[in-house]
PDB file of C-alpha atoms in Angstrom:
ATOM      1  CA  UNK A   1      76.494  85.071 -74.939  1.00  0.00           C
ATOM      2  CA  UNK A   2      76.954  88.251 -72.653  1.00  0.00           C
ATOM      3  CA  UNK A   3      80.818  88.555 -71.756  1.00  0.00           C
ATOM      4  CA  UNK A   4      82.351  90.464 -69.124  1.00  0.00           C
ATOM      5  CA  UNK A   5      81.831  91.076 -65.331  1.00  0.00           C
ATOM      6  CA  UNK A   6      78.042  89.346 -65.112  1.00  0.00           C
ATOM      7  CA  UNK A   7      77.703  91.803 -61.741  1.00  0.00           C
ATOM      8  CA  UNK A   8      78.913  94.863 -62.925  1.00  0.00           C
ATOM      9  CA  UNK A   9      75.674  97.333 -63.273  1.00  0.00           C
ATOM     10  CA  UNK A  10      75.363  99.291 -66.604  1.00  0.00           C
ATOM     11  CA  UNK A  11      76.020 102.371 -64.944  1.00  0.00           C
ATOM     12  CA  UNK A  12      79.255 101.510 -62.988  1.00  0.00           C
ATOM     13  CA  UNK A  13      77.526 101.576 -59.648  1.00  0.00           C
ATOM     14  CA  UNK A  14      77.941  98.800 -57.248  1.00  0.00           C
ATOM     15  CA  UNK A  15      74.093  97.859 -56.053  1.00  0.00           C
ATOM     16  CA  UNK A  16      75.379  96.410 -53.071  1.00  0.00           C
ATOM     17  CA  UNK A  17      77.151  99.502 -51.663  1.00  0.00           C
ATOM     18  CA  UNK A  18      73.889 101.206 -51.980  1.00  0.00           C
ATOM     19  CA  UNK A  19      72.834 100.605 -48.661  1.00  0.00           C
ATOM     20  CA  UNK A  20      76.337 100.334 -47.103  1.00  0.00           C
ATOM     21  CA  UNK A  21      76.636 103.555 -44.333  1.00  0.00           C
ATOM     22  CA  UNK A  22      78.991 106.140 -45.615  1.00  0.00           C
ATOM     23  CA  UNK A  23      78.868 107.247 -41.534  1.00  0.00           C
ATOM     24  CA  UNK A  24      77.701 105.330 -38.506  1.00  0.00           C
ATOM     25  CA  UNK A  25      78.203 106.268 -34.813  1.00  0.00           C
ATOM     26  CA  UNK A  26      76.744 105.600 -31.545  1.00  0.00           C
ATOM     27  CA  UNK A  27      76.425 107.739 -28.804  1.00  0.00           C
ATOM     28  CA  UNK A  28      76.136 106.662 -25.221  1.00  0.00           C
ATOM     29  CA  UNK A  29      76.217 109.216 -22.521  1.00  0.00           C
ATOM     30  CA  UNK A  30      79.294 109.856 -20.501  1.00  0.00           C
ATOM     31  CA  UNK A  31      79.448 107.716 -17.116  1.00  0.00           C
ATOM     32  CA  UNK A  32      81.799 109.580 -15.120  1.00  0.00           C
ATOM     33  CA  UNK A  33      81.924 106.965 -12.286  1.00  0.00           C
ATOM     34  CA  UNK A  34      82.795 103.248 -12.932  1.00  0.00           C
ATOM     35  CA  UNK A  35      81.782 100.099 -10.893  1.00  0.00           C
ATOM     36  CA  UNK A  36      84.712 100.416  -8.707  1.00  0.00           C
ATOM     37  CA  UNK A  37      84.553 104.259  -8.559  1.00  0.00           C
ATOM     38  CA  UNK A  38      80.991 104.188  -7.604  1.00  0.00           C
ATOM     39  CA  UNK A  39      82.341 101.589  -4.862  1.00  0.00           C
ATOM     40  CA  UNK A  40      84.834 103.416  -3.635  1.00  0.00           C
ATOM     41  CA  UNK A  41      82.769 106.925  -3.209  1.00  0.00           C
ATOM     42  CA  UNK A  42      79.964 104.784  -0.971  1.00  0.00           C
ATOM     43  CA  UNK A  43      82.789 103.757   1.118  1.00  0.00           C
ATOM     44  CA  UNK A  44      84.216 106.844   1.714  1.00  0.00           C
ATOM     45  CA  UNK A  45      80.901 108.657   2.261  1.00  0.00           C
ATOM     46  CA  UNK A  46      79.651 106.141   4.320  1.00  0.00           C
ATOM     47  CA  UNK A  47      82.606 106.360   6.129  1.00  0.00           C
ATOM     48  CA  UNK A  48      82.670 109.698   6.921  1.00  0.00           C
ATOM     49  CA  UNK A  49      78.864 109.506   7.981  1.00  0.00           C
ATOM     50  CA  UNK A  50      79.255 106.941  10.455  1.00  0.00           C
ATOM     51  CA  UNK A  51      81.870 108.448  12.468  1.00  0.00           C
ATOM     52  CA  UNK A  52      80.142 111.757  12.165  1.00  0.00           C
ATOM     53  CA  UNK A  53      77.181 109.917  13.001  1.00  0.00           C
ATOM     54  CA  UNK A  54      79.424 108.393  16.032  1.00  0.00           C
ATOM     55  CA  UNK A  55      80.726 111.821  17.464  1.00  0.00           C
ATOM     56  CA  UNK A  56      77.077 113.332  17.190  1.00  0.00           C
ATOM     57  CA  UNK A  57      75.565 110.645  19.356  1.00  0.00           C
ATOM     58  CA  UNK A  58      78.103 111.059  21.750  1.00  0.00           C
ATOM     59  CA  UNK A  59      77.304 114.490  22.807  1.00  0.00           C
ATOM     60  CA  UNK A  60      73.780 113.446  22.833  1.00  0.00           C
ATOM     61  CA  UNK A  61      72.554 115.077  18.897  1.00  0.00           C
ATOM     62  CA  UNK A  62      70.635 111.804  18.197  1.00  0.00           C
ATOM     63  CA  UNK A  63      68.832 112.701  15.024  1.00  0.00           C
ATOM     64  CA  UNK A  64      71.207 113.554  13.174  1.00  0.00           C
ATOM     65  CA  UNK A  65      72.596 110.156  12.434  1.00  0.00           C
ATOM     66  CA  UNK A  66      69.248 109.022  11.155  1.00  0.00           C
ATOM     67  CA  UNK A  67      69.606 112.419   8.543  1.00  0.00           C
ATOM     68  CA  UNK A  68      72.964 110.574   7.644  1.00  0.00           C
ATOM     69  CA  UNK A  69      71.422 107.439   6.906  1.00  0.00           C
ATOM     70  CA  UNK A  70      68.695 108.874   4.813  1.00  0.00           C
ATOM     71  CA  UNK A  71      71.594 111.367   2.913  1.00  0.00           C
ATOM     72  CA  UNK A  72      73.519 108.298   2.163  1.00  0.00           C
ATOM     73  CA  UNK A  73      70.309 106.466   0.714  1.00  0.00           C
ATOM     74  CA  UNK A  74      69.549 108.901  -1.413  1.00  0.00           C
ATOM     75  CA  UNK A  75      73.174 109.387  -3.136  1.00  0.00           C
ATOM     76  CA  UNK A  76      73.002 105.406  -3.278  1.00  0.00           C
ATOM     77  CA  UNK A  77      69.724 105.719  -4.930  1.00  0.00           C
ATOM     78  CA  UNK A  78      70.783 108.794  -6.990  1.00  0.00           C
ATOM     79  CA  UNK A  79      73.973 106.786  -8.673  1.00  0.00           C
ATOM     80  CA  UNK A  80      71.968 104.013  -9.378  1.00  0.00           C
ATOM     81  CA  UNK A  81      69.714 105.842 -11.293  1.00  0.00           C
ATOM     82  CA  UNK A  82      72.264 107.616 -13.227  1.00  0.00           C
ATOM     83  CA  UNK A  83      73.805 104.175 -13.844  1.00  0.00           C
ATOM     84  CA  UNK A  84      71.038 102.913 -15.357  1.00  0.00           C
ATOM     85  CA  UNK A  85      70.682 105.832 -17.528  1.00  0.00           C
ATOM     86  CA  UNK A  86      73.942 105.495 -18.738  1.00  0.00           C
ATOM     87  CA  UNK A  87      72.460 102.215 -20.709  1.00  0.00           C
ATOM     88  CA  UNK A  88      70.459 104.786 -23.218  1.00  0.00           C
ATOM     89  CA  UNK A  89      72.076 105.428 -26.392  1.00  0.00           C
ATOM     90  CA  UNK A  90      71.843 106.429 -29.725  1.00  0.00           C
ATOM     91  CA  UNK A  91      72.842 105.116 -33.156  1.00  0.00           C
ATOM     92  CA  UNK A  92      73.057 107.567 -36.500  1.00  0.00           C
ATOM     93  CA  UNK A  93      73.896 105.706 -40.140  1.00  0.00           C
ATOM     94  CA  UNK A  94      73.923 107.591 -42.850  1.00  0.00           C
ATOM     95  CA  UNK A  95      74.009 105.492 -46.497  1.00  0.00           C
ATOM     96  CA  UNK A  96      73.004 107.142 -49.926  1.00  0.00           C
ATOM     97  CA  UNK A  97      69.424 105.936 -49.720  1.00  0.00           C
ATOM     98  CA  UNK A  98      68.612 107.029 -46.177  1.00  0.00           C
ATOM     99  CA  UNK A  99      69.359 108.300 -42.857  1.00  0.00           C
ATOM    100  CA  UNK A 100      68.537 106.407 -39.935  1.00  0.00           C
ATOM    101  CA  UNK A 101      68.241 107.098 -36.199  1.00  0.00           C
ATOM    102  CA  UNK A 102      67.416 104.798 -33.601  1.00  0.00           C
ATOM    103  CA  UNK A 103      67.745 105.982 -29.545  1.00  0.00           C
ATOM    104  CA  UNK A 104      66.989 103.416 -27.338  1.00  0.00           C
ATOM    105  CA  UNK A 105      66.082 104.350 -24.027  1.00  0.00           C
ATOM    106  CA  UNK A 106      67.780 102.740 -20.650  1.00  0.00           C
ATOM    107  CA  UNK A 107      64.582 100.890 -20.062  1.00  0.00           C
ATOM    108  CA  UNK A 108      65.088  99.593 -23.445  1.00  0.00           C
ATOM    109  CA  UNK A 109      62.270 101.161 -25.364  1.00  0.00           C
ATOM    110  CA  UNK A 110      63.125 102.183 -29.039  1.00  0.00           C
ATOM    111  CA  UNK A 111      62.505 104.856 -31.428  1.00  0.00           C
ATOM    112  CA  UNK A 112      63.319 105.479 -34.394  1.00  0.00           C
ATOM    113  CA  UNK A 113      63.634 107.878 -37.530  1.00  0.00           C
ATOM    114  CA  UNK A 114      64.207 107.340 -40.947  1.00  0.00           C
ATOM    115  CA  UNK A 115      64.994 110.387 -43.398  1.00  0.00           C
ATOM    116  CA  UNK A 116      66.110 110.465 -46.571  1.00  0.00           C
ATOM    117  CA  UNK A 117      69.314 112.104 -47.281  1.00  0.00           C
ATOM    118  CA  UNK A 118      68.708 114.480 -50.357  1.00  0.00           C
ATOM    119  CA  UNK A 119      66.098 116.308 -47.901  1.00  0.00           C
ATOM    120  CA  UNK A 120      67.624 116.159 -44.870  1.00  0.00           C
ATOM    121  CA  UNK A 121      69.897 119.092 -43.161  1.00  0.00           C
ATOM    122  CA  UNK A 122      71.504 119.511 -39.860  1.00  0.00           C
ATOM    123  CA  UNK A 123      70.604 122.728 -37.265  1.00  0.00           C
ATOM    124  CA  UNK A 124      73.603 123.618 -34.725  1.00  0.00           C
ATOM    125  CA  UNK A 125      72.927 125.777 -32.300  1.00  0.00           C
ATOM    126  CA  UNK A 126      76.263 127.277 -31.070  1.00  0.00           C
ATOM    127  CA  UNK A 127      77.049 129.456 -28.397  1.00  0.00           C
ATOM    128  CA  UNK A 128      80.845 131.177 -28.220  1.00  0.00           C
ATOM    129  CA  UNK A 129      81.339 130.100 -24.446  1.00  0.00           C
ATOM    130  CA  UNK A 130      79.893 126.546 -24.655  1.00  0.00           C
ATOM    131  CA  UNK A 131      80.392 125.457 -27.994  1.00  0.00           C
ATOM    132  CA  UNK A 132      77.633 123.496 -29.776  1.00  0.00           C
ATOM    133  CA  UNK A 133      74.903 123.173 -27.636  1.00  0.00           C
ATOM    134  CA  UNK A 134      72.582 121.457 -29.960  1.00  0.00           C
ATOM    135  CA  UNK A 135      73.058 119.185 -33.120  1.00  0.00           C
ATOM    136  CA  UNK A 136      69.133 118.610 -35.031  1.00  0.00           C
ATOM    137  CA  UNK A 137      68.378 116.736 -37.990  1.00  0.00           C
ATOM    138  CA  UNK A 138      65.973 118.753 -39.823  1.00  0.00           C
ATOM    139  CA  UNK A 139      63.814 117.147 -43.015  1.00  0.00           C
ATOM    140  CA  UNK A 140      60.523 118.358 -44.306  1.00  0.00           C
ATOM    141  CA  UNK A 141      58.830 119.453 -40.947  1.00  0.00           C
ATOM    142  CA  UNK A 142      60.652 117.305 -38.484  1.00  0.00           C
ATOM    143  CA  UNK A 143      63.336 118.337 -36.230  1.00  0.00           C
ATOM    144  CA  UNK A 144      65.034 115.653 -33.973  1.00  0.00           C
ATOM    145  CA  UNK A 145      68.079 116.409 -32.081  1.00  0.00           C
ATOM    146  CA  UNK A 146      71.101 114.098 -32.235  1.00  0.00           C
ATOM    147  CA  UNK A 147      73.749 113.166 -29.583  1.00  0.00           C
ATOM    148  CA  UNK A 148      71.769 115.093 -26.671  1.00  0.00           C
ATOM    149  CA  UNK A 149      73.466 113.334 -23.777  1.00  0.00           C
ATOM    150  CA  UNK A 150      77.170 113.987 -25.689  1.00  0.00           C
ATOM    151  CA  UNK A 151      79.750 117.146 -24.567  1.00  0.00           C
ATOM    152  CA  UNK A 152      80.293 119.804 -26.604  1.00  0.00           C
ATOM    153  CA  UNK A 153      83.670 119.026 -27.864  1.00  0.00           C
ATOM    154  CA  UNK A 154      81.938 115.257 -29.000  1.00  0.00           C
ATOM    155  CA  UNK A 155      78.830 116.490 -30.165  1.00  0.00           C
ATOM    156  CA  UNK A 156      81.084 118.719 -33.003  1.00  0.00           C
ATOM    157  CA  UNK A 157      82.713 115.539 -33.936  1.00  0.00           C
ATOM    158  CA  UNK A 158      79.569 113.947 -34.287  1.00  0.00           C
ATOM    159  CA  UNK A 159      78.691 117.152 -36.328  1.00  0.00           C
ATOM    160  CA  UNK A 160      81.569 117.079 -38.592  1.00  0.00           C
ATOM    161  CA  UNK A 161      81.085 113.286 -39.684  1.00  0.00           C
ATOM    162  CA  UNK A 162      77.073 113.730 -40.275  1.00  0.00           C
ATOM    163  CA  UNK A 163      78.210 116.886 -42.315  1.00  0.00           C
ATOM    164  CA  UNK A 164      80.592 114.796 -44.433  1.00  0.00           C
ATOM    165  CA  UNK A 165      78.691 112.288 -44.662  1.00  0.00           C
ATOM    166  CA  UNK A 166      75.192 114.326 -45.682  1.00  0.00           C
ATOM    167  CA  UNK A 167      77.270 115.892 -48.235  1.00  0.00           C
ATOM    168  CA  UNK A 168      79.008 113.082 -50.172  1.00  0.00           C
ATOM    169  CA  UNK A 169      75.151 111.385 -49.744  1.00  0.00           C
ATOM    170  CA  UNK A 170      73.746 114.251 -51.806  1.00  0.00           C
ATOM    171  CA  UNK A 171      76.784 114.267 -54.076  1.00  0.00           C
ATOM    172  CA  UNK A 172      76.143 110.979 -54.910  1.00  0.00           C
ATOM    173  CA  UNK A 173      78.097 108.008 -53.520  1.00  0.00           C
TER     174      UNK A 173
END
């Protein structure tokens, strides 16, 4: 009869922490405007268009407030696209077995990349005014950029934990 921790494996590793991420993030692109700021800038602009618009047709300079209603449906238009953009984001988990990448696009669509960690390596491309301008994963012959929609300032942070966590994957966990 065995004795002793039944679960325990022979080498001291823990089979379910295997697949547990040593680093997971996701990465949504800033929205600088919310609900009520996006609200709030219509307003104003469409304030100031109408009584533009108002003074203009008084001293008889009639087109112009149709320009104002087309320049006011296009920013409308404009923020709702960027809005909707601002669904998209991306998720990074690295574990010991693998590295995973999913982006998922603001009309929902998915991709994603799998890598494993032993041959996988991350590119910066850094630049002394900007700061990192570009963060790639780079395995075998594919090169996929991570947090593209993030600032500079984020996408080092991002750098710095997929760094860590690369390097304690290749270690050994």
């Amino acid at each position: 009869m065995a004795s002793g921790n039944l679960h325990a494996h022979p080498d001291g590793l823990d089979p379910d922490a295997i697949d547990r991420p040593i680093y997971a993030a996701v990465i949504r692109p800033h929205q600088s405007l919310s609900r009520d700021g996006f609200r709030l800038v219509m307003a104003a602009c469409c304030a100031v268009s109408l009584v533009t618009s108002i003074a203009c047709l008084a001293k008889g300079f009639w087109p112009i407030a149709g320009f104002f209603g087309l320049d006011m449906l296009a920013l409308y238009v404009a923020l709702k696209v960027s809005f909707r953009r601002g669904h998209s984001f991306e998720e990074v988990a690295i574990s010991p077995i693998e590295v995973l990448l999913r982006r998922v696009s603001h009309r929902g669509e998915r991709r994603e990349w799998r890598f494993n960690p032993l041959w996988t390596r991350l590119s910066r491309v850094e630049d002394e005014e900007f700061g990192l301008r570009a963060l790639t994963l780079v395995s075998r012959h594919e090169h996929v950029a991570v947090a593209r929609d993030a600032s500079p300032p984020e996408r080092e942070a991002v750098a710095q934990g997929l760094s860590r966590a690369l390097a304690q994957a290749k270690k050994g966990y």
